mmCIF file of C-alpha atoms and ligand atoms in Angstrom:
data_model
loop_
_atom_site.group_PDB
_atom_site.id
_atom_site.type_symbol
_atom_site.label_atom_id
_atom_site.label_comp_id
_atom_site.label_asym_id
_atom_site.label_seq_id
_atom_site.Cartn_x
_atom_site.Cartn_y
_atom_site.Cartn_z
ATOM 1 C CA MET A 248 10.118 -21.844 11.403
ATOM 2 C CA LEU A 249 6.205 -23.331 11.701
ATOM 3 C CA PHE A 250 3.388 -20.783 11.105
ATOM 4 C CA LYS A 251 0.562 -22.240 13.417
ATOM 5 C CA ASP A 252 -2.782 -21.955 12.505
ATOM 6 C CA CYS A 253 -2.610 -19.289 10.436
ATOM 7 C CA TRP A 254 -4.952 -17.688 7.948
ATOM 8 C CA LEU A 255 -3.601 -18.646 4.229
ATOM 9 C CA ASP A 256 -6.191 -18.341 0.954
ATOM 10 C CA GLY A 257 -9.245 -18.352 3.102
ATOM 11 C CA ARG A 258 -8.466 -21.180 5.313
ATOM 12 C CA ARG A 259 -6.779 -21.842 8.456
ATOM 13 C CA THR A 260 -3.868 -24.060 8.370
ATOM 14 C CA ASP A 261 -0.321 -24.661 9.278
ATOM 15 C CA LEU A 262 3.093 -23.700 7.163
ATOM 16 C CA ARG A 263 6.463 -25.135 7.647
ATOM 17 C CA VAL A 264 9.650 -23.108 6.431
ATOM 18 C CA GLU A 265 13.162 -24.718 6.191
ATOM 19 C CA ASP A 266 15.997 -23.044 4.280
ATOM 20 C CA GLY A 267 14.181 -20.370 2.584
ATOM 21 C CA LEU A 268 11.469 -23.006 1.279
ATOM 22 C CA ILE A 269 7.898 -24.125 2.027
ATOM 23 C CA THR A 270 8.128 -27.404 3.099
ATOM 24 C CA ALA A 271 4.908 -28.298 4.113
ATOM 25 C CA ILE A 272 1.391 -27.002 4.331
ATOM 26 C CA GLY A 273 -1.724 -28.858 6.544
ATOM 27 C CA GLU A 274 -1.996 -30.024 10.036
ATOM 28 C CA LEU A 275 1.673 -29.879 11.622
ATOM 29 C CA SER A 276 3.213 -30.485 14.697
ATOM 30 C CA ALA A 277 6.182 -28.421 16.031
ATOM 31 C CA GLN A 278 9.520 -29.976 16.071
ATOM 32 C CA PRO A 279 12.198 -29.635 18.500
ATOM 33 C CA GLY A 280 13.376 -26.148 18.806
ATOM 34 C CA GLU A 281 11.603 -25.411 16.004
ATOM 35 C CA ARG A 282 10.051 -21.254 16.139
ATOM 36 C CA VAL A 283 6.756 -20.894 16.357
ATOM 37 C CA HIS A 284 4.518 -17.924 15.204
ATOM 38 C CA ARG A 285 0.807 -19.015 16.239
ATOM 39 C CA GLY A 286 -2.700 -17.539 14.851
ATOM 40 C CA GLY A 287 -1.646 -14.833 12.352
ATOM 41 C CA THR A 288 -2.130 -14.311 8.546
ATOM 42 C CA VAL A 289 0.140 -15.348 6.054
ATOM 43 C CA CYS A 290 0.203 -13.932 2.108
ATOM 44 C CA PRO A 291 2.810 -13.546 -0.651
ATOM 45 C CA HIS A 292 4.652 -10.600 -1.184
ATOM 46 C CA LEU A 293 2.663 -7.431 -1.974
ATOM 47 C CA ALA A 294 3.016 -5.613 -5.199
ATOM 48 C CA GLU A 295 2.570 -2.254 -6.009
ATOM 49 C CA PRO A 296 0.674 -1.476 -9.406
ATOM 50 C CA HIS A 297 0.910 2.617 -9.447
ATOM 51 C CA VAL A 298 3.125 4.882 -7.561
ATOM 52 C CA HIS A 299 4.959 7.633 -8.897
ATOM 53 C CA LEU A 300 8.743 7.559 -7.674
ATOM 54 C CA ASP A 301 10.192 10.610 -9.455
ATOM 55 C CA ALA A 302 7.875 12.802 -6.904
ATOM 56 C CA ALA A 303 8.061 10.601 -4.055
ATOM 57 C CA LEU A 304 9.169 12.341 -0.791
ATOM 58 C CA LEU A 305 9.257 15.650 -2.385
ATOM 59 C CA GLY A 306 6.137 16.486 -0.319
ATOM 60 C CA ARG A 307 9.166 17.124 2.849
ATOM 61 C CA ARG A 308 10.871 19.474 0.552
ATOM 62 C CA ALA A 309 7.956 21.462 -0.691
ATOM 63 C CA PRO A 310 5.137 20.643 1.703
ATOM 64 C CA ASN A 311 1.724 21.263 -0.205
ATOM 65 C CA VAL A 312 -0.006 23.707 2.334
ATOM 66 C CA SER A 313 -3.146 24.200 0.600
ATOM 67 C CA GLY A 314 -3.688 20.284 0.177
ATOM 68 C CA THR A 315 -5.122 20.894 -3.315
ATOM 69 C CA LEU A 316 -4.294 19.172 -6.538
ATOM 70 C CA GLU A 317 -3.396 23.014 -7.829
ATOM 71 C CA GLU A 318 -0.560 23.686 -5.821
ATOM 72 C CA GLY A 319 0.808 19.805 -6.160
ATOM 73 C CA ILE A 320 1.107 20.252 -9.748
ATOM 74 C CA ARG A 321 2.458 23.750 -9.346
ATOM 75 C CA ASN A 322 5.121 22.569 -6.653
ATOM 76 C CA TRP A 323 6.031 19.535 -8.805
ATOM 77 C CA ALA A 324 6.554 22.060 -12.094
ATOM 78 C CA ALA A 325 8.895 24.335 -10.126
ATOM 79 C CA LEU A 326 11.011 21.213 -9.158
ATOM 80 C CA ARG A 327 11.025 18.637 -12.063
ATOM 81 C CA ASP A 328 13.476 19.662 -13.897
ATOM 82 C CA GLY A 329 16.370 20.689 -11.305
ATOM 83 C CA LEU A 330 16.619 17.632 -9.622
ATOM 84 C CA GLY A 331 19.208 15.565 -10.896
ATOM 85 C CA ARG A 332 19.414 12.076 -11.417
ATOM 86 C CA ALA A 333 21.480 11.490 -8.146
ATOM 87 C CA ASP A 334 18.375 12.820 -6.338
ATOM 88 C CA VAL A 335 16.043 11.134 -8.050
ATOM 89 C CA LYS A 336 17.691 7.537 -7.595
ATOM 90 C CA ALA A 337 18.118 8.318 -3.632
ATOM 91 C CA ARG A 338 14.614 9.147 -3.429
ATOM 92 C CA ALA A 339 13.334 6.357 -5.447
ATOM 93 C CA ARG A 340 15.609 4.066 -3.536
ATOM 94 C CA GLN A 341 14.821 5.171 -0.100
ATOM 95 C CA THR A 342 11.039 4.528 -1.413
ATOM 96 C CA LEU A 343 11.316 1.043 -2.330
ATOM 97 C CA GLU A 344 13.135 0.629 1.181
ATOM 98 C CA MET A 345 9.691 2.022 2.767
ATOM 99 C CA TYR A 346 7.719 -0.356 0.472
ATOM 100 C CA ALA A 347 10.017 -3.267 1.468
ATOM 101 C CA ARG A 348 9.363 -3.045 5.132
ATOM 102 C CA TRP A 349 5.499 -2.996 4.461
ATOM 103 C CA GLY A 350 6.076 -6.451 2.535
ATOM 104 C CA CYS A 351 5.845 -4.857 -0.961
ATOM 105 C CA THR A 352 8.811 -6.171 -3.332
ATOM 106 C CA ARG A 353 7.348 -5.126 -6.949
ATOM 107 C CA VAL A 354 6.927 -1.826 -7.506
ATOM 108 C CA ARG A 355 5.393 0.030 -10.886
ATOM 109 C CA THR A 356 6.339 3.378 -11.184
ATOM 110 C CA HIS A 357 5.431 6.124 -13.305
ATOM 111 C CA VAL A 358 7.846 8.696 -14.611
ATOM 112 C CA ASP A 359 6.855 12.179 -15.923
ATOM 113 C CA THR A 360 8.447 12.412 -19.391
ATOM 114 C CA GLY A 361 8.615 16.064 -19.561
ATOM 115 C CA CYS A 362 11.967 15.399 -17.841
ATOM 116 C CA LEU A 363 14.165 13.073 -19.514
ATOM 117 C CA GLU A 364 16.907 13.219 -16.882
ATOM 118 C CA ASN A 365 14.218 12.084 -14.182
ATOM 119 C CA VAL A 366 13.308 8.929 -16.930
ATOM 120 C CA ALA A 367 17.011 7.897 -17.117
ATOM 121 C CA ALA A 368 17.324 7.902 -13.331
ATOM 122 C CA LEU A 369 14.437 5.156 -12.727
ATOM 123 C CA ILE A 370 15.314 3.117 -15.879
ATOM 124 C CA GLU A 371 19.216 2.970 -14.317
ATOM 125 C CA LEU A 372 17.755 2.227 -10.797
ATOM 126 C CA ARG A 373 15.632 -0.658 -12.485
ATOM 127 C CA ASP A 374 18.561 -2.018 -14.475
ATOM 128 C CA GLU A 375 20.905 -1.834 -11.148
ATOM 129 C CA LEU A 376 18.088 -3.821 -8.715
ATOM 130 C CA VAL A 377 18.102 -6.913 -11.411
ATOM 131 C CA GLY A 378 21.718 -7.053 -10.565
ATOM 132 C CA GLU A 379 20.955 -7.110 -6.689
ATOM 133 C CA GLY A 380 19.024 -10.124 -6.041
ATOM 134 C CA ASP A 381 16.177 -9.797 -3.737
ATOM 135 C CA SER A 382 15.894 -6.460 -4.000
ATOM 136 C CA ALA A 383 12.654 -5.107 -5.075
ATOM 137 C CA GLU A 384 11.579 -5.542 -9.201
ATOM 138 C CA LEU A 385 10.764 -2.236 -10.533
ATOM 139 C CA GLN A 386 9.004 -1.329 -13.939
ATOM 140 C CA VAL A 387 8.951 2.090 -15.512
ATOM 141 C CA VAL A 388 6.052 3.833 -17.016
ATOM 142 C CA ALA A 389 6.542 6.416 -19.529
ATOM 143 C CA PHE A 390 3.842 8.790 -18.180
ATOM 144 C CA PRO A 391 3.000 12.433 -19.967
ATOM 145 C CA GLN A 392 1.731 14.244 -17.371
ATOM 146 C CA GLU A 393 1.195 17.335 -19.353
ATOM 147 C CA GLY A 394 -0.305 15.311 -22.340
ATOM 148 C CA ILE A 395 0.896 14.204 -25.447
ATOM 149 C CA LEU A 396 -0.870 16.387 -28.070
ATOM 150 C CA THR A 397 -0.471 19.749 -25.877
ATOM 151 C CA SER A 398 2.913 20.393 -27.550
ATOM 152 C CA PRO A 399 5.027 19.109 -30.330
ATOM 153 C CA GLU A 400 8.000 18.765 -27.803
ATOM 154 C CA ARG A 401 5.881 17.108 -25.490
ATOM 155 C CA THR A 402 5.117 14.514 -27.962
ATOM 156 C CA ALA A 403 8.636 14.310 -28.849
ATOM 157 C CA LEU A 404 9.849 14.039 -25.274
ATOM 158 C CA TRP A 405 6.912 11.329 -24.259
ATOM 159 C CA ARG A 406 8.462 9.051 -27.816
ATOM 160 C CA GLU A 407 11.872 9.614 -26.132
ATOM 161 C CA ALA A 408 11.079 8.428 -22.882
ATOM 162 C CA VAL A 409 9.853 5.374 -24.458
ATOM 163 C CA ALA A 410 12.671 4.620 -27.027
ATOM 164 C CA MET A 411 14.857 4.704 -23.344
ATOM 165 C CA GLY A 412 13.548 1.656 -22.110
ATOM 166 C CA CYS A 413 10.279 2.402 -20.600
ATOM 167 C CA ASP A 414 8.433 -0.973 -19.854
ATOM 168 C CA ALA A 415 5.097 0.675 -20.418
ATOM 169 C CA VAL A 416 3.667 3.719 -22.334
ATOM 170 C CA GLY A 417 1.663 6.009 -20.490
ATOM 171 C CA ALA A 418 -1.018 8.520 -21.280
ATOM 172 C CA ILE A 419 -3.566 10.694 -19.657
ATOM 173 C CA PRO A 420 -6.352 11.489 -22.423
ATOM 174 C CA HIS A 421 -8.507 13.789 -19.764
ATOM 175 C CA PHE A 422 -5.598 16.321 -20.271
ATOM 176 C CA GLU A 423 -5.506 16.276 -24.040
ATOM 177 C CA PRO A 424 -6.925 19.550 -25.402
ATOM 178 C CA THR A 425 -9.735 18.181 -26.766
ATOM 179 C CA ARG A 426 -11.730 14.633 -26.197
ATOM 180 C CA ALA A 427 -10.512 13.617 -29.727
ATOM 181 C CA GLU A 428 -7.374 14.183 -29.094
ATOM 182 C CA GLY A 429 -7.501 12.371 -25.892
ATOM 183 C CA ASP A 430 -8.554 9.274 -27.887
ATOM 184 C CA ARG A 431 -5.496 9.957 -30.260
ATOM 185 C CA SER A 432 -3.531 9.697 -27.490
ATOM 186 C CA LEU A 433 -4.535 6.423 -26.516
ATOM 187 C CA ARG A 434 -4.223 5.115 -30.001
ATOM 188 C CA MET A 435 -0.697 6.550 -30.082
ATOM 189 C CA ALA A 436 -0.096 4.870 -27.052
ATOM 190 C CA CYS A 437 -1.312 1.402 -28.035
ATOM 191 C CA GLU A 438 0.326 1.580 -31.474
ATOM 192 C CA LEU A 439 3.539 2.416 -29.562
ATOM 193 C CA ALA A 440 3.261 -0.512 -26.918
ATOM 194 C CA ALA A 441 2.279 -2.957 -29.922
ATOM 195 C CA GLU A 442 5.335 -2.093 -31.902
ATOM 196 C CA GLY A 443 7.595 -2.134 -28.680
ATOM 197 C CA GLY A 444 5.879 -5.405 -27.142
ATOM 198 C CA LEU A 445 5.583 -2.783 -24.359
ATOM 199 C CA TYR A 446 2.110 -2.463 -21.886
ATOM 200 C CA VAL A 447 0.205 0.153 -21.713
ATOM 201 C CA ASP A 448 -0.808 2.552 -18.337
ATOM 202 C CA VAL A 449 -3.213 5.119 -18.593
ATOM 203 C CA HIS A 450 -3.973 7.658 -15.981
ATOM 204 C CA CYS A 451 -7.882 7.314 -17.527
ATOM 205 C CA ASP A 452 -10.498 9.336 -16.799
ATOM 206 C CA GLU A 453 -9.201 11.006 -13.448
ATOM 207 C CA ARG A 454 -12.131 13.446 -13.287
ATOM 208 C CA ASP A 455 -15.359 14.628 -11.549
ATOM 209 C CA SER A 456 -17.427 14.791 -14.434
ATOM 210 C CA GLY A 457 -19.160 11.852 -16.073
ATOM 211 C CA GLU A 458 -18.579 12.884 -19.443
ATOM 212 C CA PHE A 459 -14.806 11.677 -19.153
ATOM 213 C CA ARG A 460 -15.292 8.288 -21.183
ATOM 214 C CA HIS A 461 -11.817 7.548 -22.637
ATOM 215 C CA LEU A 462 -11.911 4.426 -20.888
ATOM 216 C CA LEU A 463 -14.536 2.956 -23.376
ATOM 217 C CA THR A 464 -12.050 3.960 -26.257
ATOM 218 C CA LEU A 465 -9.040 2.227 -24.326
ATOM 219 C CA CYS A 466 -11.060 -0.875 -23.907
ATOM 220 C CA ASP A 467 -11.761 -0.908 -28.059
ATOM 221 C CA LEU A 468 -8.143 -0.207 -28.586
ATOM 222 C CA ALA A 469 -7.062 -3.423 -26.248
ATOM 223 C CA ASP A 470 -9.059 -5.474 -28.623
ATOM 224 C CA GLU A 471 -7.848 -3.685 -32.248
ATOM 225 C CA TYR A 472 -4.284 -4.140 -30.862
ATOM 226 C CA GLU A 473 -4.618 -7.335 -29.275
ATOM 227 C CA LEU A 474 -3.075 -6.024 -25.685
ATOM 228 C CA GLY A 475 -5.884 -6.296 -23.424
ATOM 229 C CA PRO A 476 -4.528 -7.829 -20.662
ATOM 230 C CA ARG A 477 -1.000 -5.890 -20.817
ATOM 231 C CA ILE A 478 -3.136 -2.485 -20.543
ATOM 232 C CA ILE A 479 -3.905 -1.063 -16.939
ATOM 233 C CA ALA A 480 -6.701 2.087 -16.816
ATOM 234 C CA GLY A 481 -5.537 3.868 -13.706
ATOM 235 C CA HIS A 482 -7.933 5.866 -11.500
ATOM 236 C CA CYS A 483 -11.254 5.593 -13.514
ATOM 237 C CA THR A 484 -13.012 8.033 -11.179
ATOM 238 C CA ALA A 485 -15.399 9.631 -13.985
ATOM 239 C CA MET A 486 -17.172 6.121 -13.963
ATOM 240 C CA HIS A 487 -18.682 7.208 -10.588
ATOM 241 C CA GLN A 488 -20.586 9.528 -12.119
ATOM 242 C CA TRP A 489 -21.265 7.608 -15.287
ATOM 243 C CA PRO A 490 -25.088 6.912 -15.463
ATOM 244 C CA ASP A 491 -25.656 3.783 -14.492
ATOM 245 C CA ASP A 492 -26.459 2.259 -17.971
ATOM 246 C CA VAL A 493 -22.940 3.513 -19.109
ATOM 247 C CA ALA A 494 -21.270 1.924 -16.392
ATOM 248 C CA ALA A 495 -22.758 -1.405 -16.903
ATOM 249 C CA HIS A 496 -21.741 -1.216 -20.789
ATOM 250 C CA GLY A 497 -18.165 0.058 -19.582
ATOM 251 C CA ILE A 498 -17.946 -2.623 -16.935
ATOM 252 C CA GLU A 499 -18.689 -5.384 -19.374
ATOM 253 C CA ARG A 500 -16.358 -3.668 -21.919
ATOM 254 C CA VAL A 501 -13.407 -3.879 -19.418
ATOM 255 C CA ARG A 502 -14.206 -7.632 -18.309
ATOM 256 C CA GLU A 503 -14.327 -8.723 -21.846
ATOM 257 C CA SER A 504 -11.274 -6.476 -23.002
ATOM 258 C CA GLY A 505 -9.000 -8.072 -20.199
ATOM 259 C CA VAL A 506 -8.034 -4.303 -19.496
ATOM 260 C CA GLN A 507 -7.216 -4.038 -15.742
ATOM 261 C CA VAL A 508 -8.595 -1.093 -13.306
ATOM 262 C CA VAL A 509 -6.340 0.184 -10.856
ATOM 263 C CA THR A 510 -7.885 2.362 -8.415
ATOM 264 C CA ASN A 511 -5.713 5.051 -6.013
ATOM 265 C CA PRO A 512 -8.050 5.476 -3.136
ATOM 266 C CA LEU A 513 -5.816 7.829 -1.425
ATOM 267 C CA ASP A 514 -5.264 10.526 -3.790
ATOM 268 C CA ASN A 515 -8.396 10.211 -5.188
ATOM 269 C CA ILE A 516 -10.451 10.566 -1.732
ATOM 270 C CA VAL A 517 -8.742 13.767 -1.476
ATOM 271 C CA LEU A 518 -8.355 14.930 -4.957
ATOM 272 C CA GLN A 519 -11.664 14.825 -6.041
ATOM 273 C CA GLY A 520 -15.073 16.299 -5.652
ATOM 274 C CA ARG A 521 -13.392 18.739 -3.925
ATOM 275 C CA GLY A 522 -14.566 22.224 -3.020
ATOM 276 C CA THR A 523 -18.239 22.188 -3.457
ATOM 277 C CA TYR A 524 -21.037 20.520 -1.456
ATOM 278 C CA PRO A 525 -22.646 17.985 -1.851
ATOM 279 C CA ARG A 526 -19.116 16.427 -2.605
ATOM 280 C CA PRO A 527 -18.888 13.476 -4.535
ATOM 281 C CA ARG A 528 -16.787 10.732 -4.172
ATOM 282 C CA GLY A 529 -14.035 10.153 -6.420
ATOM 283 C CA HIS A 530 -13.463 6.994 -6.937
ATOM 284 C CA THR A 531 -14.248 3.905 -9.756
ATOM 285 C CA ARG A 532 -16.705 0.948 -9.217
ATOM 286 C CA VAL A 533 -14.908 -1.433 -7.318
ATOM 287 C CA ASP A 534 -17.913 -3.689 -6.206
ATOM 288 C CA GLU A 535 -19.482 -3.712 -9.988
ATOM 289 C CA LEU A 536 -16.081 -4.216 -11.354
ATOM 290 C CA TRP A 537 -15.820 -7.202 -8.796
ATOM 291 C CA ALA A 538 -19.164 -8.568 -9.379
ATOM 292 C CA ALA A 539 -18.789 -8.598 -13.170
ATOM 293 C CA GLY A 540 -15.515 -10.491 -12.852
ATOM 294 C CA ALA A 541 -13.263 -7.503 -14.222
ATOM 295 C CA SER A 542 -9.446 -7.239 -12.977
ATOM 296 C CA VAL A 543 -8.692 -4.722 -10.375
ATOM 297 C CA GLY A 544 -5.790 -3.444 -8.776
ATOM 298 C CA ILE A 545 -5.209 -1.104 -5.914
ATOM 299 C CA GLY A 546 -2.359 1.427 -5.983
ATOM 300 C CA HIS A 547 -1.000 3.837 -3.520
ATOM 301 C CA ASP A 548 0.149 6.526 -6.035
ATOM 302 C CA SER A 549 1.758 8.976 -3.818
ATOM 303 C CA VAL A 550 4.360 8.665 -0.860
ATOM 304 C CA ILE A 551 4.675 11.970 0.525
ATOM 305 C CA ASP A 552 4.840 13.696 -2.866
ATOM 306 C CA PRO A 553 3.582 16.916 -4.031
ATOM 307 C CA TRP A 554 -0.359 15.866 -4.588
ATOM 308 C CA TYR A 555 -0.524 14.012 -1.247
ATOM 309 C CA ARG A 556 1.531 14.517 2.067
ATOM 310 C CA LEU A 557 0.427 11.296 3.999
ATOM 311 C CA GLY A 558 1.726 8.151 2.064
ATOM 312 C CA THR A 559 3.320 5.329 3.949
ATOM 313 C CA ALA A 560 4.385 3.138 1.483
ATOM 314 C CA ASN A 561 1.813 0.561 3.056
ATOM 315 C CA LEU A 562 -0.592 -0.866 0.842
ATOM 316 C CA VAL A 563 -2.979 -2.260 3.491
ATOM 317 C CA ASP A 564 -3.357 1.601 4.437
ATOM 318 C CA ALA A 565 -4.483 1.959 0.364
ATOM 319 C CA ALA A 566 -7.269 -1.151 1.033
ATOM 320 C CA TYR A 567 -8.463 0.361 4.224
ATOM 321 C CA MET A 568 -9.149 3.414 2.843
ATOM 322 C CA LEU A 569 -10.798 1.591 -0.226
ATOM 323 C CA VAL A 570 -13.234 -0.665 1.977
ATOM 324 C CA HIS A 571 -14.608 2.957 3.832
ATOM 325 C CA TYR A 572 -14.898 5.136 0.710
ATOM 326 C CA ALA A 573 -16.144 2.306 -1.614
ATOM 327 C CA HIS A 574 -18.485 0.733 1.069
ATOM 328 C CA LEU A 575 -16.549 -2.532 0.495
ATOM 329 C CA THR A 576 -17.112 -3.712 4.107
ATOM 330 C CA SER A 577 -18.732 -7.049 4.135
ATOM 331 C CA GLU A 578 -16.618 -9.988 4.803
ATOM 332 C CA ALA A 579 -16.003 -11.376 1.475
ATOM 333 C CA GLN A 580 -15.199 -7.600 0.363
ATOM 334 C CA MET A 581 -12.612 -7.089 2.973
ATOM 335 C CA VAL A 582 -10.923 -10.298 2.189
ATOM 336 C CA HIS A 583 -10.760 -9.562 -1.856
ATOM 337 C CA ALA A 584 -9.696 -5.919 -0.948
ATOM 338 C CA PHE A 585 -6.450 -7.361 1.370
ATOM 339 C CA THR A 586 -5.923 -10.357 -0.971
ATOM 340 C CA THR A 587 -5.981 -7.939 -3.973
ATOM 341 C CA LEU A 588 -2.701 -6.578 -2.934
ATOM 342 C CA ALA A 589 -0.654 -9.774 -3.119
ATOM 343 C CA HIS A 590 -2.879 -11.268 -5.839
ATOM 344 C CA GLU A 591 -4.529 -8.958 -8.682
ATOM 345 C CA ASN A 592 -1.454 -5.980 -7.996
ATOM 346 C CA HIS A 593 1.008 -8.511 -9.586
ATOM 347 C CA ARG A 594 -0.783 -9.047 -12.873
ATOM 348 C CA CYS A 595 1.291 -6.305 -14.338
ATOM 349 C CA PHE A 596 4.269 -7.827 -13.526
ATOM 350 C CA GLY A 597 3.009 -11.112 -15.265
ATOM 351 C CA SER A 598 3.457 -13.520 -12.869
ATOM 352 C CA THR A 599 1.151 -14.058 -9.752
ATOM 353 C CA PRO A 600 3.281 -15.637 -6.930
ATOM 354 C CA ARG A 601 1.686 -18.552 -5.033
ATOM 355 C CA LEU A 602 2.568 -20.278 -1.886
ATOM 356 C CA VAL A 603 2.962 -23.926 -2.099
ATOM 357 C CA VAL A 604 5.007 -26.714 -0.952
ATOM 358 C CA GLY A 605 8.624 -26.713 -2.886
ATOM 359 C CA GLU A 606 8.315 -23.171 -3.668
ATOM 360 C CA PRO A 607 11.032 -20.374 -2.133
ATOM 361 C CA ALA A 608 8.997 -18.735 1.410
ATOM 362 C CA ALA A 609 8.830 -15.090 -0.421
ATOM 363 C CA LEU A 610 5.817 -14.756 2.526
ATOM 364 C CA LEU A 611 4.275 -11.933 4.809
ATOM 365 C CA TYR A 612 3.536 -12.886 8.399
ATOM 366 C CA TYR A 613 1.211 -10.623 9.734
ATOM 367 C CA ASP A 614 0.436 -10.804 13.595
ATOM 368 C CA ALA A 615 -3.416 -10.441 12.991
ATOM 369 C CA SER A 616 -5.639 -13.411 12.835
ATOM 370 C CA ASP A 617 -7.424 -12.843 9.596
ATOM 371 C CA PRO A 618 -7.549 -9.969 6.509
ATOM 372 C CA THR A 619 -10.024 -7.886 8.699
ATOM 373 C CA GLU A 620 -7.473 -7.875 11.386
ATOM 374 C CA VAL A 621 -4.910 -7.004 9.335
ATOM 375 C CA LEU A 622 -6.858 -3.911 7.689
ATOM 376 C CA ARG A 623 -8.026 -2.876 10.879
ATOM 377 C CA MET A 624 -4.444 -2.782 12.638
ATOM 378 C CA ARG A 625 -2.265 -2.345 9.503
ATOM 379 C CA PRO A 626 0.737 -4.013 11.450
ATOM 380 C CA GLU A 627 3.996 -4.034 10.032
ATOM 381 C CA PRO A 628 4.613 -7.756 8.531
ATOM 382 C CA MET A 629 7.464 -9.978 8.972
ATOM 383 C CA VAL A 630 8.827 -10.134 5.701
ATOM 384 C CA LEU A 631 10.489 -13.696 4.619
ATOM 385 C CA ARG A 632 12.459 -13.555 1.587
HETATM 386 ZN ZN1 LIG B 1908 -0.718 8.362 -10.854
#
């Protein structure tokens, strides 16, 4: 198979695939009988750094009629404890198939530690997938949806979930009773991760008020526990409202510490800044993070779940939303938004795929001439494994 005149890593070139391997990149002529795809965009498989598979697809079972965060939380609370292991696994598998269709084969999921049966379901699924060859790779984050220090029982469940074999320790400092306890929950998470050789993945400052600054504490803890690149700070929407001098300092600390910020544009464009005018955009400062050289991932967050019903499992949709509401519409920014999905988004999995001669042809081919056209049309890619 020959991909002719395709966009690859910022240039136009040809790429040949034979017996599942990339055998040549450069100016190539079609061989007799060779299938040729012309003029599209080629990239590695995509990775999803932030989704909630325990809740995925439940938006069909219990639609969020008002579309609000509050109803989402209520609907999830009503469903969570009665789902059962088989149901969680079946919906997670179905969602992973949706991701695979859109070219994403690595997925990091959060799981609400309030229900250990759901934690067990996703850990079991992750381990099953390891034995299934070319299926998706899954990572599981122990995510205390209702906080760690809001009750002794919740602390215990969170610790138990981590002990069950999660890949990453989660936290949600802005949901803890006080700012000090929010910071303490971050220390507990880093301590637990450092002890167990795990990752840290925090829902961090997912608030509209600029008073939430747990990200600064997280960066300090990243240094103290030497966990920097093993930490993801998700959402970070409060940064949007930080004064510029605080943001400049915070962004520099993110870069220095090696923490990755994962922005979740689809959920946060509808859940943040809601209800009053003027409506602030609830998102993190992606352009400034990029300019400082910090690592940013783009998550999809919700696939038809109680919080957001419009998820598709196509990460290009998340990048499309981001370039609009973060004003990332320069040529270079749109390319950066698209390439993030196949590059920076892989960081939490410990390796970034590269398309080079001799390597397996695990690649996507979009029938769209370049990243801007991929964002515009968001077509289904041809997925080679
Ligand atoms: Zn989330």
